[in-house]
Short mmCIF file of C-alpha atoms in Angstrom, two decimals:
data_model
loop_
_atom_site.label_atom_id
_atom_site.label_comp_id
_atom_site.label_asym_id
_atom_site.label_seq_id
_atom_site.Cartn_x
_atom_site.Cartn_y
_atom_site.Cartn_z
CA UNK N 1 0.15 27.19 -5.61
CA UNK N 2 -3.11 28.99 -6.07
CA UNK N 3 -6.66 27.48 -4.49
CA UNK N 4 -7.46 26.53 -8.39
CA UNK N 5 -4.52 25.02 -8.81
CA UNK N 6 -4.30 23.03 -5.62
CA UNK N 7 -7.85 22.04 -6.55
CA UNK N 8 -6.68 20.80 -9.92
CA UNK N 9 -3.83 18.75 -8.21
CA UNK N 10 -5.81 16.97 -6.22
CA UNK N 11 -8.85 16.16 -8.93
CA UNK N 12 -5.93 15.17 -10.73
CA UNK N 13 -4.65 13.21 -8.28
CA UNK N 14 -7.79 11.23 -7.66
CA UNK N 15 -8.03 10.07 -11.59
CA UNK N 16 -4.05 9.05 -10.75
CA UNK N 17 -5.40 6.49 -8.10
CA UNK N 18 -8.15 5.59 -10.41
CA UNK N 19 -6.33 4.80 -13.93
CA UNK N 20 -3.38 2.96 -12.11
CA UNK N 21 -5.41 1.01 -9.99
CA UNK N 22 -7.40 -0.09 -12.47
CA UNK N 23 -5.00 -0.37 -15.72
CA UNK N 24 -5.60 -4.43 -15.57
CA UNK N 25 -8.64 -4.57 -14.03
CA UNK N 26 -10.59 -2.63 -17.41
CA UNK N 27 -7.88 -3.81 -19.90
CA UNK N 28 -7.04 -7.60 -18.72
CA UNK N 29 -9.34 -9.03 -21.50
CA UNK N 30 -6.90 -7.53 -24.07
CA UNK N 31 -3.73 -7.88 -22.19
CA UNK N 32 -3.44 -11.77 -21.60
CA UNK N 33 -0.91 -12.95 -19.08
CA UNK N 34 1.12 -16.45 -19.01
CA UNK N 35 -0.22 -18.45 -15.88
CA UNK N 36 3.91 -18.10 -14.57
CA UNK N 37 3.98 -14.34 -14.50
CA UNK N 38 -0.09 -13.84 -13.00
CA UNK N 39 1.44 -16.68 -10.20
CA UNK N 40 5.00 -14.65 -10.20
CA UNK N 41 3.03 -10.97 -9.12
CA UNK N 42 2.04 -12.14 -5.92
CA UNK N 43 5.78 -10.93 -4.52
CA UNK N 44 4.71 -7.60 -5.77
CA UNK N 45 3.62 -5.91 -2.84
CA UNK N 46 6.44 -7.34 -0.83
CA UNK N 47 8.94 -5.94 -3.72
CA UNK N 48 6.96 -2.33 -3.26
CA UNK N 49 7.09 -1.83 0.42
CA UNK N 50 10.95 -3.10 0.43
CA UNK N 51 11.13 -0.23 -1.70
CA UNK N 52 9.20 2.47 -0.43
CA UNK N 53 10.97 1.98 3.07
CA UNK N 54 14.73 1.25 1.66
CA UNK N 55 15.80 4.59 1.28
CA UNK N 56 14.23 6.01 4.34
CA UNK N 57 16.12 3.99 6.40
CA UNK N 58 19.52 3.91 4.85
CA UNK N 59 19.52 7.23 2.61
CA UNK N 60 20.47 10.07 4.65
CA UNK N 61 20.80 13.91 3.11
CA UNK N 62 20.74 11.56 -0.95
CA UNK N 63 23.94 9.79 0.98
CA UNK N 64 23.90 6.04 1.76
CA UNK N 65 24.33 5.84 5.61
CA UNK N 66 24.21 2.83 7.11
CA UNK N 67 25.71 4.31 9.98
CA UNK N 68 25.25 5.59 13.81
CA UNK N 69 24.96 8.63 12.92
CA UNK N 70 21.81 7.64 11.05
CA UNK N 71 19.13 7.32 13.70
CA UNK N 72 16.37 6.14 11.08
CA UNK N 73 19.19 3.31 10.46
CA UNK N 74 20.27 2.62 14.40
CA UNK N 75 16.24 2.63 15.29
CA UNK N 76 14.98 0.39 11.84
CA UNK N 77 17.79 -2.12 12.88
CA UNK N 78 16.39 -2.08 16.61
CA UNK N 79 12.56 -2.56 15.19
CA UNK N 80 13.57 -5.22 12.26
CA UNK N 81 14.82 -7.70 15.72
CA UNK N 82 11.84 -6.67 17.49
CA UNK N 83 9.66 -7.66 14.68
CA UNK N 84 11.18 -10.77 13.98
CA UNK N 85 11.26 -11.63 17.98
CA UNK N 86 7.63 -10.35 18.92
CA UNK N 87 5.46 -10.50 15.22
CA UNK N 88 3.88 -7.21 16.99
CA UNK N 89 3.72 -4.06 15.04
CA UNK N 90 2.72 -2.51 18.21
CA UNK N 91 6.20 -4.00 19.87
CA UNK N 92 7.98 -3.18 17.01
CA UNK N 93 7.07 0.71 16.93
CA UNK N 94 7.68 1.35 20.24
CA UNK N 95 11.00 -0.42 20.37
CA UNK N 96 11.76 1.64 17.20
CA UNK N 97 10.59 5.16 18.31
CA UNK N 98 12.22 4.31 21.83
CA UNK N 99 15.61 3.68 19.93
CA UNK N 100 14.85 6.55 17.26
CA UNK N 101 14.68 9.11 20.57
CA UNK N 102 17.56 7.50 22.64
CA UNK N 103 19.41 7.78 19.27
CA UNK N 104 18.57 11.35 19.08
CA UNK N 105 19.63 12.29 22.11
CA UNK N 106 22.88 9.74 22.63
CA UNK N 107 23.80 9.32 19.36
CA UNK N 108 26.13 12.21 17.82
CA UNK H 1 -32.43 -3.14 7.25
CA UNK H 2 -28.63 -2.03 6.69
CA UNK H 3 -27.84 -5.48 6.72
CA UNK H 4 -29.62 -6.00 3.45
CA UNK H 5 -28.57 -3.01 2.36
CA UNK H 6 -24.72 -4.74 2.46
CA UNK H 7 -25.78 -7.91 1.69
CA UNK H 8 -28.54 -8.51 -0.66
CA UNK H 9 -31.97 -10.21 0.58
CA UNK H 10 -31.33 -13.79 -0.18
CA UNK H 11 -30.74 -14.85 3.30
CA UNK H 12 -28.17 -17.91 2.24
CA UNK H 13 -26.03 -15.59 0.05
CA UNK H 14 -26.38 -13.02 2.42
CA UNK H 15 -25.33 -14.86 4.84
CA UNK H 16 -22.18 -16.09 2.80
CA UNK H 17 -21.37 -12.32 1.81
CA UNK H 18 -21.27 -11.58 5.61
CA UNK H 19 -19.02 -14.27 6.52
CA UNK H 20 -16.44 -13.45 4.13
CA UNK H 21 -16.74 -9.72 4.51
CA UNK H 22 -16.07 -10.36 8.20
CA UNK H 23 -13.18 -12.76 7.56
CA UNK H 24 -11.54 -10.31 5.46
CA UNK H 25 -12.06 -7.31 7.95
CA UNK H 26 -10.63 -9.31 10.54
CA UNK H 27 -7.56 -10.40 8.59
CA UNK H 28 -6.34 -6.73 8.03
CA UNK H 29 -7.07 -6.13 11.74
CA UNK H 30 -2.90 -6.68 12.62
CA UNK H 31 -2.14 -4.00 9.88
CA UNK H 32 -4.88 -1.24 10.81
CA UNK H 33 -2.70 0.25 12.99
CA UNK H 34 -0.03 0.68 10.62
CA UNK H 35 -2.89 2.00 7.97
CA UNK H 36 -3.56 4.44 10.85
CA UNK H 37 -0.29 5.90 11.96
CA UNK H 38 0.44 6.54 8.51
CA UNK H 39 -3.51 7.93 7.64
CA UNK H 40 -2.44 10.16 10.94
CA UNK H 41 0.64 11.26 9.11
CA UNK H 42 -0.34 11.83 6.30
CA UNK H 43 -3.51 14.13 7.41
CA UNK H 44 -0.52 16.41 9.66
CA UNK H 45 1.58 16.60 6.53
CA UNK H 46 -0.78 17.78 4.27
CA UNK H 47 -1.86 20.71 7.11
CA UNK H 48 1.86 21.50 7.66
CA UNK H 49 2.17 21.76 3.89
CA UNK H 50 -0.24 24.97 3.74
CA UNK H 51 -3.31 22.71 2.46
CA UNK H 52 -6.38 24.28 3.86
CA UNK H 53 -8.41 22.08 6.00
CA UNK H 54 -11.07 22.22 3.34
CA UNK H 55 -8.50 21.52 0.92
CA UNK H 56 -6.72 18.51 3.13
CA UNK H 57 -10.27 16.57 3.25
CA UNK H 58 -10.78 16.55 -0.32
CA UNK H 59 -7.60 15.56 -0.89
CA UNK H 60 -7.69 12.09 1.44
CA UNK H 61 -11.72 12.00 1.09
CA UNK H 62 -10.89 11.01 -3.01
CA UNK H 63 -7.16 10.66 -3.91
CA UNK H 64 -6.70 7.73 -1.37
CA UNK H 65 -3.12 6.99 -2.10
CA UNK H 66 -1.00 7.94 1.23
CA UNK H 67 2.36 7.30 -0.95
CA UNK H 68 1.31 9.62 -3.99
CA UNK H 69 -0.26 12.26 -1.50
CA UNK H 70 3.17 12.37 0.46
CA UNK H 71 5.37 12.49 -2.72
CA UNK H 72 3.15 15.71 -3.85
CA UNK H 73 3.69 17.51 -0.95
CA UNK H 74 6.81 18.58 -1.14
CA UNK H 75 6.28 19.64 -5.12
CA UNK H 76 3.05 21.44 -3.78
CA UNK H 77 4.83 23.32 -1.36
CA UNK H 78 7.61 24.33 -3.55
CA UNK H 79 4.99 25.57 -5.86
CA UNK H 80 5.87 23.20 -8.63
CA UNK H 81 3.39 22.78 -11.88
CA UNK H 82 0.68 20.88 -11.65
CA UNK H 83 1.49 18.40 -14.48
CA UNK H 84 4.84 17.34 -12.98
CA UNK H 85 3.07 16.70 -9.38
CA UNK H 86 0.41 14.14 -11.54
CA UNK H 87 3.37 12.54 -13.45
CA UNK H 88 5.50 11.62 -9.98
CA UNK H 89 2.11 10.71 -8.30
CA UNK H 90 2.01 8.58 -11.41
CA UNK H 91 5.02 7.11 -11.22
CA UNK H 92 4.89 6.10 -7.33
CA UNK H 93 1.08 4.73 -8.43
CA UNK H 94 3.05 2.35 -11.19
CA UNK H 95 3.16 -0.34 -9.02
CA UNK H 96 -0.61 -0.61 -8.60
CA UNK H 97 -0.57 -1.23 -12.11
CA UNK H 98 1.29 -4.52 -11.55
CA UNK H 99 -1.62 -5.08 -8.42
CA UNK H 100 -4.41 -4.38 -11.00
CA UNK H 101 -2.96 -7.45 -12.77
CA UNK H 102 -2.43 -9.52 -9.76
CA UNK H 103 -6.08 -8.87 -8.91
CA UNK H 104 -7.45 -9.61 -12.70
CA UNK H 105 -7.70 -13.17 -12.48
CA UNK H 106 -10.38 -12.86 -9.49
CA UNK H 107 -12.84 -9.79 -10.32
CA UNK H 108 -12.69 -10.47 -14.00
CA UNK H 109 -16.38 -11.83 -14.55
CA UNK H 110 -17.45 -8.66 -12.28
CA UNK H 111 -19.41 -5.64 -13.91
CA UNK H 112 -16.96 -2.86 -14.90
CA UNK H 113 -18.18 -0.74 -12.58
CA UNK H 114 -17.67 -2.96 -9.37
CA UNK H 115 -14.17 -4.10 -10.38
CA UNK H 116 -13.92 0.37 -10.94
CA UNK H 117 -14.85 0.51 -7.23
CA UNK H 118 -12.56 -1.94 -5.89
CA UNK H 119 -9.50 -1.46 -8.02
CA UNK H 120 -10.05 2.51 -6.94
CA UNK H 121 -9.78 1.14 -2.98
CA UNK H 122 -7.04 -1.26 -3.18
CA UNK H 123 -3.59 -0.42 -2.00
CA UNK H 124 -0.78 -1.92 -0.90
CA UNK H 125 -1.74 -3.44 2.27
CA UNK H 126 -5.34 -4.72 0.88
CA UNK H 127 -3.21 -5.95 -2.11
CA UNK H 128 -0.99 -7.80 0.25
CA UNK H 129 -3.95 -9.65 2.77
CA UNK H 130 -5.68 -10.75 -0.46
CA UNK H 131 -2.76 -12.16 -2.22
CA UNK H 132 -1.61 -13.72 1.01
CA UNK H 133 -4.76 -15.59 1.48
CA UNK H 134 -5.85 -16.31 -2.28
CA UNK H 135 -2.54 -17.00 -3.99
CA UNK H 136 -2.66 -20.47 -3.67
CA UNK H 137 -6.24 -21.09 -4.00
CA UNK H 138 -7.77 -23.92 -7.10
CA UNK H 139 -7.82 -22.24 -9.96
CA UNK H 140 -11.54 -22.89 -10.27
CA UNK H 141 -12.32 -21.16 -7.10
CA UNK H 142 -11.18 -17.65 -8.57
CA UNK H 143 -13.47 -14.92 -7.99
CA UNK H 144 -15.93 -17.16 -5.96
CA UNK H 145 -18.64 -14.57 -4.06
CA UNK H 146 -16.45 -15.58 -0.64
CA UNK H 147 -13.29 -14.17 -2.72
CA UNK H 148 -14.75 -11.06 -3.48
CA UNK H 149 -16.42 -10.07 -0.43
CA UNK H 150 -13.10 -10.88 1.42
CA UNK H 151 -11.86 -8.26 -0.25
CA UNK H 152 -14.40 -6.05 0.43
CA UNK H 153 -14.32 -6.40 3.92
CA UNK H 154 -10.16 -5.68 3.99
CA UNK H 155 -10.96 -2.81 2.10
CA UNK H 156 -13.95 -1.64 4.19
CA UNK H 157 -11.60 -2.06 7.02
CA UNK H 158 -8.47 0.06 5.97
CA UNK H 159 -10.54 2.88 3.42
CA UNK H 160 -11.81 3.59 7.30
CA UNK H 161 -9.12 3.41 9.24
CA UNK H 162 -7.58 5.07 7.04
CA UNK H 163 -9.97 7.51 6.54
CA UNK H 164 -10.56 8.41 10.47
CA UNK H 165 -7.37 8.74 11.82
CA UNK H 166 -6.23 11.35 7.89
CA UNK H 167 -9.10 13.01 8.82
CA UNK H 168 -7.92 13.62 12.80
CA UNK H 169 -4.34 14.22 11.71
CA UNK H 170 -6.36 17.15 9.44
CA UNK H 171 -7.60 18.62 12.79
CA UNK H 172 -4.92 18.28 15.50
CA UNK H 173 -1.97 18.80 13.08
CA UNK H 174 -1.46 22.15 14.58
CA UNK H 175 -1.18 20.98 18.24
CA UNK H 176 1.77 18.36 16.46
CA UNK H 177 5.15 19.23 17.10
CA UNK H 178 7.46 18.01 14.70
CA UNK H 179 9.75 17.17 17.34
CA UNK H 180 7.96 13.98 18.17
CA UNK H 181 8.97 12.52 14.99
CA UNK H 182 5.62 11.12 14.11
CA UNK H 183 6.83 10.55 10.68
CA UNK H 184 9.22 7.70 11.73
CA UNK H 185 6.41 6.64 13.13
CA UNK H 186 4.54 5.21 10.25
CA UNK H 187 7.81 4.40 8.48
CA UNK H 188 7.85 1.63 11.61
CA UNK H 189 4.32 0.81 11.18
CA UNK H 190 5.07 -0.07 7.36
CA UNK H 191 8.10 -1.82 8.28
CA UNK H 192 6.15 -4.00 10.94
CA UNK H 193 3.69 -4.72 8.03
CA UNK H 194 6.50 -5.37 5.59
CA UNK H 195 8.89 -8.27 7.19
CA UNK H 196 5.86 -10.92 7.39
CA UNK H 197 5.37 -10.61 3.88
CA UNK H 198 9.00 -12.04 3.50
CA UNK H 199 7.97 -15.29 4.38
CA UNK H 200 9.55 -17.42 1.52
CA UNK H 201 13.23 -17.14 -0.28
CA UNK H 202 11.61 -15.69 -3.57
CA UNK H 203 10.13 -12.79 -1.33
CA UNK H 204 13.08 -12.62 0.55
CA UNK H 205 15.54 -12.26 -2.75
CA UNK H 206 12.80 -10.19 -4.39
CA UNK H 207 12.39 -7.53 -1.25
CA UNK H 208 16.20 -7.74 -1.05
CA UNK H 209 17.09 -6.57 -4.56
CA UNK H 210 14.32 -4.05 -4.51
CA UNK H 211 15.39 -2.73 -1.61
CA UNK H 212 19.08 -1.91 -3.63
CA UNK H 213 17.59 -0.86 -5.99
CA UNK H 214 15.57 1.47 -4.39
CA UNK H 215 18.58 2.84 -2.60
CA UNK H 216 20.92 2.94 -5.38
CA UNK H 217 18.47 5.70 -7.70
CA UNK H 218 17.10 6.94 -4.55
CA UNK H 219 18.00 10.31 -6.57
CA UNK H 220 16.60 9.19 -9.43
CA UNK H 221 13.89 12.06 -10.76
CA UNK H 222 10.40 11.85 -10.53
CA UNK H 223 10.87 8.47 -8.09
CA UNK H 224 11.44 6.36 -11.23
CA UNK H 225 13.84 4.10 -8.75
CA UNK H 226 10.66 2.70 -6.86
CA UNK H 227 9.32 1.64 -10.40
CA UNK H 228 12.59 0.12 -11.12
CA UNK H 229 12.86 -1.69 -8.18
CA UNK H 230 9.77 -2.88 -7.89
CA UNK H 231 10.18 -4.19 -11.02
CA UNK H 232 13.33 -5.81 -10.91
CA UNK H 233 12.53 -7.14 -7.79
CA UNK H 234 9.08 -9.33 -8.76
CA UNK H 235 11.47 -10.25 -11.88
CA UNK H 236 13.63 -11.91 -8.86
CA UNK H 237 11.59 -13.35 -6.78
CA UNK H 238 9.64 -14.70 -9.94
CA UNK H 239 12.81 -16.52 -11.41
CA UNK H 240 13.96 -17.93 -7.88
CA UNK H 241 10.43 -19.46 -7.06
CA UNK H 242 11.39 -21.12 -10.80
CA UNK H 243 14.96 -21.91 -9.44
CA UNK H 244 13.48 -23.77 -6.79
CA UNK H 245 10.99 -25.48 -8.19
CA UNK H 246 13.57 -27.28 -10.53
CA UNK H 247 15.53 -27.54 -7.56
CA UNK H 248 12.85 -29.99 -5.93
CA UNK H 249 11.85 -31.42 -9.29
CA UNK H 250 8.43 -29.72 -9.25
CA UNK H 251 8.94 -27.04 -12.32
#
């Protein structure tokens, strides 16, 4: 991409961040919600972060690979226990990069 | 003097403003780390991607969006054009849409302007804290001055961590080795953020059918799985929560 063009991506990114951050926040007034589904949108975030960090863990080369081959897989499974054991994110990405690099090197 | 800057001059509401400013800052403190791994990742990959440093800065210093910025990258690298990088930024963003409306109910009486500026620095984890800690709240209480400012303060509190550790991942990204697999890195951080969030059997059913989804159109073009599965999945944990609450006679 040319300097113009990278320019324009990221001015164009910026009003991205802006519009869809704000689509409710401008427009609510017209857009009335049912008390249910306002109460129901609190699991959002949960839903988007289960699904941002899916596929990096158990898509390998656009293949599911749940596998030992997978080292992302072998080293999420190791920092999912740690989490759930400790409640420390620092715990849980050192167990996880420990595991990612024993993987690496022990794992085929 | 900066004080009142922050917080206004009436020393009672001031006073209030600072509380909850300082609640909320210290309620995202367990997740800055995550925020910063993946700001630190983020700032390397956007070097590594042939941004100029110049270039790199502007683009954390306003787009502010570490998912979007990481999902242009690649298109930026391969030279792709510039509408189709907006429109899959766009597409990752979706789900912010469905934040905007989770956040409506308690900036609604705010000028347009100030509900502008905080929609614009609300993300996923500042989503998350305030929902966590507001969800359940009266009714009545919605978009109370303590409300607000808590939100502030989580989003004071990530915008710089954020911020700081982009901006030194801009500057050492050279010295990186990709061998260290720093990218993994933040991919733990955002898992350790994650799993507390599934705290309840409608967040647990939700995440779970997300997360297949997710994996199942992990091809999909333009990243139109991650809308579907965020979709689908608040659909799920919505109608469970209903499930149960017949289940105990409440609904």
């Amino acid at each position: 991409m040319s300097a113009l063009e990278i320019w324009s991506t990221i001015l164009g990114l910026t009003l991205v961040t802006l519009v869809t951050r704000n689509v409710f926040l401008v427009l609510g007034e017209l857009l009335p919600m049912p008390e249910r589904l306002q109460h129901g949108l609190r699991y959002a975030p949960a839903c988007a972060l289960a699904a941002l960090l899916a596929p990096e863990l158990l898509v390998q080369q656009g293949a599911l690979a749940p596998t030992l081959a997978n080292h992302k897989f072998v080293a999420g499974l190791a920092a999912i226990a740690t989490m759930l054991a400790t409640r420390s994110i620092v715990a849980t990405m050192a167990v996880g990069m420990a595991a990612f690099t024993a993987a690496r090197y022990f794992l085929v | 003097m900066i004080e009142r800057v922050l917080f206004g001059r009436q020393p009672g509401l001031a006073q209030l403003r600072r509380e909850a400013f300082v609640r909320g800052a210290r309620a995202v403190a367990p997740a800055l780390l995550a925020t910063g791994v993946w700001g630190l990742v983020t700032g390397v990959a956007m070097v590594k991607t042939g941004l100029t440093e110049w270039q790199a800065l502007g683009m954390t210093l306003t787009v502010f969006a570490g998912t979007a910025q990481m999902a242009a990258l690649p298109l930026i690298a391969a030279d792709a054009p510039v509408w189709v990088v907006l429109i899959t930024a766009t597409v990752v963003n979706l789900r912010f849409v469905i934040f905007s409306a989770t956040l409506w109910p308690y900036l609604r009486h705010l000028p347009l302007a100030r509900r502008l500026a905080l929609g614009y620095v609300t993300a996923d984890i500042a989503a998350a804290v305030f929902v966590a800690r507001y969800a359940e709240a009266p009714e009545d209480e919605r978009g109370s001055t303590e409300q607000v400012w808590f939100l502030l303060g989580v989003t004071s509190a990530i915008w710089l961590a954020w911020q700081v550790l982009s901006i030194a991942g801009i500057f050492i990204a050279g010295g990186i080795p990709g061998a260290w697999g720093l990218d993994f890195a933040a991919i733990l951080a955002l898992l350790g953020l994650t799993l507390p969030m599934i705290n309840s059997r409608p967040a647990l059913a939700g995440a779970a059918v997300a997360a297949v989804i997710a994996v199942a159109a992990a091809n999909f073009p333009l990243k139109l799985g991650l809308v579907a599965a965020v979709i689908a999945g608040t659909a799920v944990a919505m109608v469970t929560e209903v499930a149960f609450d017949r289940v105990r006679g409440t609904g």
